[in-house]
Coordinates of C-alpha atoms (C1' of nucleotides) in Angstrom, one line a residue:
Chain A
X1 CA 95.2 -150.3 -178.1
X2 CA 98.7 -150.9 -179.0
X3 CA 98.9 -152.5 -182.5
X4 CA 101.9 -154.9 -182.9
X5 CA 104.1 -155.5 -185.5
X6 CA 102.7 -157.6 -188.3
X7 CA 105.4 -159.9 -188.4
X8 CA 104.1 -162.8 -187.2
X9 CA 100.6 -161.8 -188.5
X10 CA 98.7 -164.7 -190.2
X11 CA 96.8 -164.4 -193.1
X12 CA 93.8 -166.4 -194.3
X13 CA 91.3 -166.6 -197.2
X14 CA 87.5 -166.7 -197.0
X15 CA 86.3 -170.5 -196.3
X16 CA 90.2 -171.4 -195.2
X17 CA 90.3 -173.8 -192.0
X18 CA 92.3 -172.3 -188.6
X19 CA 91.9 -175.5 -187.0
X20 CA 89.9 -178.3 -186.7
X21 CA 87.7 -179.5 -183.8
X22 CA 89.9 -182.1 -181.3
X23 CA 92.8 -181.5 -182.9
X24 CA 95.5 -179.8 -181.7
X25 CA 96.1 -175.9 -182.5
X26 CA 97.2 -172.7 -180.6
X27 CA 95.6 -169.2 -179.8
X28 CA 95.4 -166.3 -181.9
X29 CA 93.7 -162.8 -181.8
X30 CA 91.6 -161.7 -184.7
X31 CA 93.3 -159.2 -186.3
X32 CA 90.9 -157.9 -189.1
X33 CA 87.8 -159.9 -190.9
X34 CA 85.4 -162.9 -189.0
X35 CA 86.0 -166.0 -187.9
X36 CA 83.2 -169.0 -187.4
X37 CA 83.5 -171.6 -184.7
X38 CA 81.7 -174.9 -185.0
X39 CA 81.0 -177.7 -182.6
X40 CA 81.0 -180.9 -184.3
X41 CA 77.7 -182.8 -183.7
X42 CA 77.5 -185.6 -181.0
X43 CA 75.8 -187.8 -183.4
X44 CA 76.3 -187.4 -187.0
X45 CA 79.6 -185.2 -186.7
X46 CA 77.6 -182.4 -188.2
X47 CA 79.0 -179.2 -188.0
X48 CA 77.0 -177.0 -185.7
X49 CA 77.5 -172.9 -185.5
X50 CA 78.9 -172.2 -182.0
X51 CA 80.8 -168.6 -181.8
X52 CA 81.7 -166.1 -183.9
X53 CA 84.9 -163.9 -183.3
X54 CA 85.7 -160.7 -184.8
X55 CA 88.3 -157.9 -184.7
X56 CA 90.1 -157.9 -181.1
X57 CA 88.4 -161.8 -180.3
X58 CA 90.8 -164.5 -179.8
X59 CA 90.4 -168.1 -181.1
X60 CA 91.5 -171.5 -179.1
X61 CA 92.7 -170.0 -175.8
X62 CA 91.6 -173.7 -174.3
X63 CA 94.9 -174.8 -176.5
X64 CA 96.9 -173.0 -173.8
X65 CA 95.4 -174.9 -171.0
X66 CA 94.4 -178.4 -172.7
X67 CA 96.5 -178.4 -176.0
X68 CA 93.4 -178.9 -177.7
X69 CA 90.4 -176.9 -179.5
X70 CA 86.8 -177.5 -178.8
X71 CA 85.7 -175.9 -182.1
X72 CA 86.7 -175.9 -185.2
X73 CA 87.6 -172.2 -187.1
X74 CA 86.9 -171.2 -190.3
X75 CA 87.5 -167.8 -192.1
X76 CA 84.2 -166.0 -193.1
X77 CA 85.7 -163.5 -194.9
X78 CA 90.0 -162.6 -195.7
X79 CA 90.9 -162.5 -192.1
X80 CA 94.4 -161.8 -190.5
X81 CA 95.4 -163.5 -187.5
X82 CA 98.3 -162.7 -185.0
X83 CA 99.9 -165.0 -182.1
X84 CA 97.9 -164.6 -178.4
X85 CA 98.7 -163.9 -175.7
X86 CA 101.1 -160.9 -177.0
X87 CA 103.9 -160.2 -174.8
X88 CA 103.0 -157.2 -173.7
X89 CA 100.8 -156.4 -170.4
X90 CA 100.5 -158.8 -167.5
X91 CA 99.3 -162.4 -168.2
X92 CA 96.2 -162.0 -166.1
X93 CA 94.7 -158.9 -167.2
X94 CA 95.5 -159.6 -170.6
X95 CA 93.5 -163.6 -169.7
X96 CA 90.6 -161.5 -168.3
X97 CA 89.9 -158.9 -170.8
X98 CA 89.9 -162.1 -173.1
X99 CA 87.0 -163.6 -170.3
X100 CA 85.4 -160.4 -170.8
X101 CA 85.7 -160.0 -174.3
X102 CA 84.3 -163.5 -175.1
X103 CA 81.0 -162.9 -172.7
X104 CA 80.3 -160.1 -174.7
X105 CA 80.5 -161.5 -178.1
X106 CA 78.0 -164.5 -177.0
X107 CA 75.9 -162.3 -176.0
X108 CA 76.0 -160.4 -179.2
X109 CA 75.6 -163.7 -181.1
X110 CA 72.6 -165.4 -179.0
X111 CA 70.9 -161.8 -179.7
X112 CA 71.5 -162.5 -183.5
X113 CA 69.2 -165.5 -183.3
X114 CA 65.8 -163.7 -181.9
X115 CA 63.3 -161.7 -183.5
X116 CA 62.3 -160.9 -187.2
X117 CA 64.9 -162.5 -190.1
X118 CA 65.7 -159.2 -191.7
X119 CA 66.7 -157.4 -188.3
X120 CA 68.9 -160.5 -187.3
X121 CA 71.0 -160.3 -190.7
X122 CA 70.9 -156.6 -190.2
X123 CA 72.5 -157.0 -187.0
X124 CA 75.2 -159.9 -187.9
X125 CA 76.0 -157.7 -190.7
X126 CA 76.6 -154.2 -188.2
X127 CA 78.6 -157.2 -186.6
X128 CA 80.6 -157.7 -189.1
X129 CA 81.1 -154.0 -190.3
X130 CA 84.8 -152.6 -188.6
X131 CA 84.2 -149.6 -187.2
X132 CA 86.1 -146.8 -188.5
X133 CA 85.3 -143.8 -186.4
X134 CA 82.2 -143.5 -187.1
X135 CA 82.0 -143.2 -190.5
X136 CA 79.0 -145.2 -191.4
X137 CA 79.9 -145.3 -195.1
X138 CA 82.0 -149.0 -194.8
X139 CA 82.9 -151.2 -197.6
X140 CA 82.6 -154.7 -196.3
X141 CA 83.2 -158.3 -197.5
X142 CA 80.2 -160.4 -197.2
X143 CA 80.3 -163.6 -195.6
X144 CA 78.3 -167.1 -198.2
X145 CA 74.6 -166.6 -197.5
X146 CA 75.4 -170.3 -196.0
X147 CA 77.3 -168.9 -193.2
X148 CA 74.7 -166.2 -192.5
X149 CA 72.2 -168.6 -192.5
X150 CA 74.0 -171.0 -190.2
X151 CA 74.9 -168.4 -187.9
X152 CA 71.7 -166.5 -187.4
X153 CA 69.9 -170.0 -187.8
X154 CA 67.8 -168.9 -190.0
X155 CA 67.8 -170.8 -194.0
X156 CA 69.9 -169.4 -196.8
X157 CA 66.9 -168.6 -198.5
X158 CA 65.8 -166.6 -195.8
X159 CA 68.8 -164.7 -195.8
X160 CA 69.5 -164.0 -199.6
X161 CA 65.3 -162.3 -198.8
X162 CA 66.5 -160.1 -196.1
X163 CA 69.5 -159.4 -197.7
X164 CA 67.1 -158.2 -201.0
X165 CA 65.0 -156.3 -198.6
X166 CA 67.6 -154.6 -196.9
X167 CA 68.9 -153.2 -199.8
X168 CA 65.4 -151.9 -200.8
X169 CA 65.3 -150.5 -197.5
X170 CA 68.8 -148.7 -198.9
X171 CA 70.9 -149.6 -195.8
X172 CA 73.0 -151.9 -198.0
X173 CA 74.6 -151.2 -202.2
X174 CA 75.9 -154.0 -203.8
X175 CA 79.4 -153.2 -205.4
X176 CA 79.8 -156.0 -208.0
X177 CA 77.5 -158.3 -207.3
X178 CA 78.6 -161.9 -207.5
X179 CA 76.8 -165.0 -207.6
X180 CA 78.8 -167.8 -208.2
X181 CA 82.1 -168.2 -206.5
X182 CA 83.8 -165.3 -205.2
X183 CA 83.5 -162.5 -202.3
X184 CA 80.4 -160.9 -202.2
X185 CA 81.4 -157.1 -201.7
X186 CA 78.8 -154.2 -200.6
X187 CA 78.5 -151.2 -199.0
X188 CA 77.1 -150.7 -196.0
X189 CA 75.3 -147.6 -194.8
X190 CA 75.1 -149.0 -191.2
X191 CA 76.8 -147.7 -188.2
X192 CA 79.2 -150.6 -187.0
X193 CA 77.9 -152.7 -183.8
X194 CA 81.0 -151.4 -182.0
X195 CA 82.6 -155.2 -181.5
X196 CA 84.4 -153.8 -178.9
X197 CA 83.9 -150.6 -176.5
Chain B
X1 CA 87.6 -181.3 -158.2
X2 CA 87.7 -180.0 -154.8
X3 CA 84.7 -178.6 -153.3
X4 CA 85.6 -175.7 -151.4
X5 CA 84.2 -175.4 -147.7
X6 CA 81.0 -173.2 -147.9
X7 CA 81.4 -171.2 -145.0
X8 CA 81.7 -168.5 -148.1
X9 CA 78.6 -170.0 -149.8
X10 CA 75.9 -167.7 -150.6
X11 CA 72.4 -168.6 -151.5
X12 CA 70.0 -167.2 -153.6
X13 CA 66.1 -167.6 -154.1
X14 CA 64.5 -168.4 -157.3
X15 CA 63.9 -164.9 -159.0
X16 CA 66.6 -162.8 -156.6
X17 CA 69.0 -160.7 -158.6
X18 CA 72.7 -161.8 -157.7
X19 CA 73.7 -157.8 -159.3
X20 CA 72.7 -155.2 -161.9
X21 CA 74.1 -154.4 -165.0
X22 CA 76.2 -151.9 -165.3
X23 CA 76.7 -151.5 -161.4
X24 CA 79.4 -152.7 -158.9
X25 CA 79.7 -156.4 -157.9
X26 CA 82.5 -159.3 -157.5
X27 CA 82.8 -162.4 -159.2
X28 CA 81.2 -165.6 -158.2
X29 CA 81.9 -169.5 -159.3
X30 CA 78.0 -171.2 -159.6
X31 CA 77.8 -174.4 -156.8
X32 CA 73.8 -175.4 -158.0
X33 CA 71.3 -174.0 -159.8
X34 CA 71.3 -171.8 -162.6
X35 CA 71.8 -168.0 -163.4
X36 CA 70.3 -166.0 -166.1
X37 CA 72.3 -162.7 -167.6
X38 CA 71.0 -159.8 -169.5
X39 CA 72.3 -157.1 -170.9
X40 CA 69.7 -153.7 -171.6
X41 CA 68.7 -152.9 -174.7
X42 CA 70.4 -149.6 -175.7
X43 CA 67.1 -147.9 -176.6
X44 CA 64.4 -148.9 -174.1
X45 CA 66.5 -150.6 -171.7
X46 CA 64.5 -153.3 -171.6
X47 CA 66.4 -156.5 -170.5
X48 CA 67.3 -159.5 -173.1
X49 CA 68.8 -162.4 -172.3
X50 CA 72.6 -162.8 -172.9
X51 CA 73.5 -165.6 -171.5
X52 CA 73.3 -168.7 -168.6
X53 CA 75.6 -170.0 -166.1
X54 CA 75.1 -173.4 -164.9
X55 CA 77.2 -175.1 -161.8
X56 CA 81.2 -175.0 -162.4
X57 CA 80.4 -171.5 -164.2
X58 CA 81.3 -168.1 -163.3
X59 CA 80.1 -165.2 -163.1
X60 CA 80.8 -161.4 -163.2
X61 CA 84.8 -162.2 -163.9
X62 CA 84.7 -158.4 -165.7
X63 CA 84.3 -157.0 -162.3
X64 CA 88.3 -158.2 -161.8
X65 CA 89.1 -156.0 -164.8
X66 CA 86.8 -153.2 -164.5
X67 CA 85.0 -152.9 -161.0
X68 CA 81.7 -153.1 -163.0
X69 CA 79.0 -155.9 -164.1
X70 CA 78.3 -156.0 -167.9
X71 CA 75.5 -158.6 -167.0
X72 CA 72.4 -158.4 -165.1
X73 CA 72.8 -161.4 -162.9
X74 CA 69.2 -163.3 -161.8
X75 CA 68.6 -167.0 -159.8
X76 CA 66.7 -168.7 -162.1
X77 CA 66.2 -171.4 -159.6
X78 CA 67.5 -171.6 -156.2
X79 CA 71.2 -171.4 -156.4
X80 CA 74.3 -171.3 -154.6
X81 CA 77.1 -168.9 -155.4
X82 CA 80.9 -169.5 -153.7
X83 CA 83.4 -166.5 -154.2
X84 CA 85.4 -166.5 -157.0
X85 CA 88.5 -167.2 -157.6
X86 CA 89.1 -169.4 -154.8
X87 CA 92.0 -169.4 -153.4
X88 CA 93.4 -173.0 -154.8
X89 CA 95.6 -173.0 -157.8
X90 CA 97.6 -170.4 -160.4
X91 CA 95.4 -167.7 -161.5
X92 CA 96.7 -168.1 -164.8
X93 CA 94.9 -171.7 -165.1
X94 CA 91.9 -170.8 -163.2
X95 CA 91.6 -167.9 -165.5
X96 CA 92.0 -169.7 -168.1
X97 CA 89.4 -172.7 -167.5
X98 CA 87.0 -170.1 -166.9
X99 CA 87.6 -168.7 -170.5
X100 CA 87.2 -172.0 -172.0
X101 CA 84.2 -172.7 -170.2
X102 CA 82.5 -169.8 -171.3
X103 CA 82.8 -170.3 -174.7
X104 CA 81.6 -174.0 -174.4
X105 CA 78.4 -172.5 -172.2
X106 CA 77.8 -169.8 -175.0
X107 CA 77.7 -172.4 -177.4
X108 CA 75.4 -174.4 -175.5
X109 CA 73.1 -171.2 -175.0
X110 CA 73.7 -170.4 -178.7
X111 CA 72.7 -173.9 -179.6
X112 CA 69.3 -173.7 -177.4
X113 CA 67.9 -171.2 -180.3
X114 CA 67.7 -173.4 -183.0
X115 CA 65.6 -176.0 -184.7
X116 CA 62.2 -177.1 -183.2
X117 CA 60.4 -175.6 -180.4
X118 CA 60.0 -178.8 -178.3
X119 CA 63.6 -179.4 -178.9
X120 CA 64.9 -176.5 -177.7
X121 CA 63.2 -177.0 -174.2
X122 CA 64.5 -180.6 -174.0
X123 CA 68.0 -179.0 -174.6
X124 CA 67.6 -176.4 -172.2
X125 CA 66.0 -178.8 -169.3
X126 CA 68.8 -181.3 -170.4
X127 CA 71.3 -178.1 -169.3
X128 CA 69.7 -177.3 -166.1
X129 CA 70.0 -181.5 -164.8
X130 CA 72.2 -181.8 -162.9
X131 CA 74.8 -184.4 -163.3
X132 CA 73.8 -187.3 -160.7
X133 CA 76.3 -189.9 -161.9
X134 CA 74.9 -191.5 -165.0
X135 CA 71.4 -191.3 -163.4
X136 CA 68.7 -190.4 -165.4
X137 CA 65.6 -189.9 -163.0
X138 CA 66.9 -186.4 -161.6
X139 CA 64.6 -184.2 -159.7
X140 CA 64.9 -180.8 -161.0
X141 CA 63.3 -177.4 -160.2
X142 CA 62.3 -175.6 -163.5
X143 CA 62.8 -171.9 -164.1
X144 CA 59.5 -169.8 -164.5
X145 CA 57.7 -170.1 -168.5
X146 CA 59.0 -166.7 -169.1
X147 CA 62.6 -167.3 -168.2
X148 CA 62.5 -170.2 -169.9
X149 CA 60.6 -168.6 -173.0
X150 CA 63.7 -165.6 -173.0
X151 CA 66.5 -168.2 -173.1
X152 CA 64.9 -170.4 -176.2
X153 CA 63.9 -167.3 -178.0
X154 CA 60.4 -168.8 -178.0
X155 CA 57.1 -167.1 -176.3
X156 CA 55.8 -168.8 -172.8
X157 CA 52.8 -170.6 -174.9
X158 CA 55.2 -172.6 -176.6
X159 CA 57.1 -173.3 -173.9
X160 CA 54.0 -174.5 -171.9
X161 CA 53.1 -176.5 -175.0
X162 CA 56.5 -177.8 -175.3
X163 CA 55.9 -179.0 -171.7
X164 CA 53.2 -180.6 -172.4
X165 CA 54.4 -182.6 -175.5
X166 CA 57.6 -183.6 -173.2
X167 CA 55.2 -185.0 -170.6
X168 CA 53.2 -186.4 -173.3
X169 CA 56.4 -188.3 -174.4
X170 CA 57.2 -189.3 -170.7
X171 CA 60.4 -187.6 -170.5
X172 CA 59.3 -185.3 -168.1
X173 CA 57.0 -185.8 -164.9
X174 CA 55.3 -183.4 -162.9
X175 CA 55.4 -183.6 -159.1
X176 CA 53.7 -181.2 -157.2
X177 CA 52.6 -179.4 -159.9
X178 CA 52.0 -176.0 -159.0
X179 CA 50.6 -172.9 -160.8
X180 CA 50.4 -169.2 -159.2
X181 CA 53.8 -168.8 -157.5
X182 CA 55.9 -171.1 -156.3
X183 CA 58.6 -173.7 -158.1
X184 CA 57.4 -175.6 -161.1
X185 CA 59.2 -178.9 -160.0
X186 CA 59.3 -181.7 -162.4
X187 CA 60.9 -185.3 -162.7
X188 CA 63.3 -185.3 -165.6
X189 CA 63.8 -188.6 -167.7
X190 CA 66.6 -187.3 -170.0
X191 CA 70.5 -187.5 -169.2
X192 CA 72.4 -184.6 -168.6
X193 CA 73.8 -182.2 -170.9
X194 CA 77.2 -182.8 -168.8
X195 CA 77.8 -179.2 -168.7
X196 CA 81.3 -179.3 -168.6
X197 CA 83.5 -182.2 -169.4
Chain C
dC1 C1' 36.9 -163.4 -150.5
dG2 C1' 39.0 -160.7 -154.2
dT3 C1' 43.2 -159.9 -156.6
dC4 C1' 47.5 -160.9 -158.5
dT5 C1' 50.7 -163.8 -160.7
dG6 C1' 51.8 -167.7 -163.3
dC7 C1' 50.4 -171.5 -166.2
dT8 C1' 47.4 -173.8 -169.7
dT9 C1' 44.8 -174.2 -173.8
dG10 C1' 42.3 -172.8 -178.1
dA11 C1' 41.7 -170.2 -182.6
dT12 C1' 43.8 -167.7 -186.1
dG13 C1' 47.2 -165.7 -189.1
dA14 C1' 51.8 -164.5 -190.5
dG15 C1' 56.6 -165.4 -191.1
dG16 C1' 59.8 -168.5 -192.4
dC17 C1' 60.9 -173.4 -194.1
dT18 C1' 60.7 -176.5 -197.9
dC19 C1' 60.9 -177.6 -202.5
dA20 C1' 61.8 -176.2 -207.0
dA21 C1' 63.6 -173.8 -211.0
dG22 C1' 66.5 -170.6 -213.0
dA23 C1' 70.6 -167.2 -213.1
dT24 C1' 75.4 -166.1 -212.6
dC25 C1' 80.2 -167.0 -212.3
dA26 C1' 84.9 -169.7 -211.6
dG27 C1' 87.3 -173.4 -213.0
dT28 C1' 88.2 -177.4 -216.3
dG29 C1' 89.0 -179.8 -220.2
dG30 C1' 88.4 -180.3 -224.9
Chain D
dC1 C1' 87.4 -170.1 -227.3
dC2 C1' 83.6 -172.6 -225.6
dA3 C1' 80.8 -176.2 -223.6
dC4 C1' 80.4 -178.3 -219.3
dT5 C1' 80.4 -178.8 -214.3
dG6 C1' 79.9 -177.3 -209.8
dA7 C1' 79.0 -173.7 -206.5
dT8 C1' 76.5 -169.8 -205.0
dC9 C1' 72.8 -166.9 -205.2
dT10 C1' 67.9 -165.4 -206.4
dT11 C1' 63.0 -165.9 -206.7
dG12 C1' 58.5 -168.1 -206.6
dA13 C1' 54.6 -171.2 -204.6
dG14 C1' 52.7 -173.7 -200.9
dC15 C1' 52.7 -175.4 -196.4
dC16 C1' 53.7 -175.6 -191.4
dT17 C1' 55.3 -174.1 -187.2
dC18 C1' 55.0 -170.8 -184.0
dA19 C1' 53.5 -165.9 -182.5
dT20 C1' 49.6 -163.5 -181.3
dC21 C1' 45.4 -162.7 -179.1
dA22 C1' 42.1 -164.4 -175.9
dA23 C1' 39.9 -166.9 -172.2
dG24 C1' 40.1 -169.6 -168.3
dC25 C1' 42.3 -172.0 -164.3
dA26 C1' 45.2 -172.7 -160.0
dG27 C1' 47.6 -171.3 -156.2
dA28 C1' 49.6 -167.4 -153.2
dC29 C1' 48.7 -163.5 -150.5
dG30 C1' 46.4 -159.8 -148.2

DNA sequence: CGTCTGCTTGATGAGGCTCAAGATCAGTGG
DNA sequence: CCACTGATCTTGAGCCTCATCAAGCAGACG
């Protein structure tokens, strides 16, 4: 898991736009943070929640082949980006482990719309937690509850419960709890969800 | 699009597992019908749905990479499978249609577990029509209740309720309809989902 | 014929959606 | 500095959809 230089490395803020839907863009790999990816709705344009990537994922590989994005990507959290493919390793293994790497990651995220509200935020969050060997102590940066609630289709109501309950349960601090604008920052006392083996 | 001769086509039954998770297999482009995949749960190794792959899709492209199925691969109708990747075109370009394809099926599957129950099993019949042209009375053989039920994230009551109200409505018409074993077939008033572009 | 599997339908209750009100915080303009 | 606005989050009350449990039916199969 060579990590390469940060020079080209692109930085962006909580809520910032990557690129829009139909418009043109180009492919990156997710380099630390989340990333949402919308479809726009057939009928009223309506942004509808359609991928997640994380850490290791990349975003608008269809640019390479079609010049275009299908969805439209939007930070959930500070996230750093860096150009994809890299020039190092051979095109098609590199094209496959992305192939692989993106079956995976739906899978994770169709799983994060079944069963009781409080385990699916538990489980987005664990998502969203980097994994740092194991440690299960992270710090993380909270996604808006309208995000979580759009991603996990449940409502933001909903969410801002499960959130309370989970940290009743004492799985989750809050470390300067924000309302209002802002990130919402906690600690997590969940092992990470492993986004990649 | 050029259909490949089938001399290399394989069929499957309704039901008939095309590999097993975590196990050896090769990688297959879906001709008709539909295929369910499931990973195991970590704890009781129960199966849970992951994802679906629909004509045009592929499946088990890991196995290039790594020799070994994430996915547990089952028919959920009749289906043919051709070998994959054929043997037209740069691998780069296959590979990378493939990618994008993927994520647009993973946000079609991620889209089928929201909103109202009797709209999810529109969207999920409206998936498994095949494109006929613009033709709306397609002929289609549905996936068993519980299939169906594991893909919406719903229970096989509701989805045999949801049946119900679609016939009700008179988008859906039953021909031959069958309980005990055998395949559910149905005539399907909706258009296609056009699953891919 | 009995059994098994898969589908249908009914009754009931719980979990989550909806609507509503209030709290907290950033930014703005006076 | 402070009111004001707008955005985000929290919490409560009530209702509705859907999960659950249960019973029964239809066809396949031995």
């Amino acid at each position: 898991m060579a990590i390469l230089p940060l020079s080209d490395a692109r930085p962006l803020d909580a809520g910032e736009r990557l690129h829009e839907a139909h418009a043109p863009g180009s492919a990156w790999r997710v380099v630390s943070g989340a990333v949402r990816l919308d479809t726009l709705d057939e009928e009223d344009g309506e942004p509808v929640f359609a991928g997640l990537a994380v850490p290791g994922d990349i975003v608008g590989a269809e640019t390479l082949l079609l010049g275009q994005c299908h969805f439209r990507a939007t930070a959930l959290t500070p996230t750093v980006l860096t150009p994809w493919p890299g020039t190092v390793g051979s095109p098609s293994a590199s094209l496959l482990g992305a192939l692989a790497r993106t079956e995976q990651r739906a899978a994770k995220v169709v799983a994060l719309r079944a069963g009781q509200a409080i385990e699916r935020v538990k489980r987005l969050i664990q998502l969203l937690v980097p994994e740092n060997g194991g440690e299960s102590l992270a710090h993380i940066v909270l996604p808006p509850l309208r995000d979580m609630a759009d991603i996990t289709a449940l409502t933001i109501e909903t969410v801002s419960r499960s959130l309370s309950g989970l940290r009743r349960q004492g799985v989750l601090e809050s470390t300067g709890q924000r309302r209002g604008r802002g990130q919402k920052s906690c600690r997590c006392l969940m092992p990470s969800a492993t986004p990649m083996a």
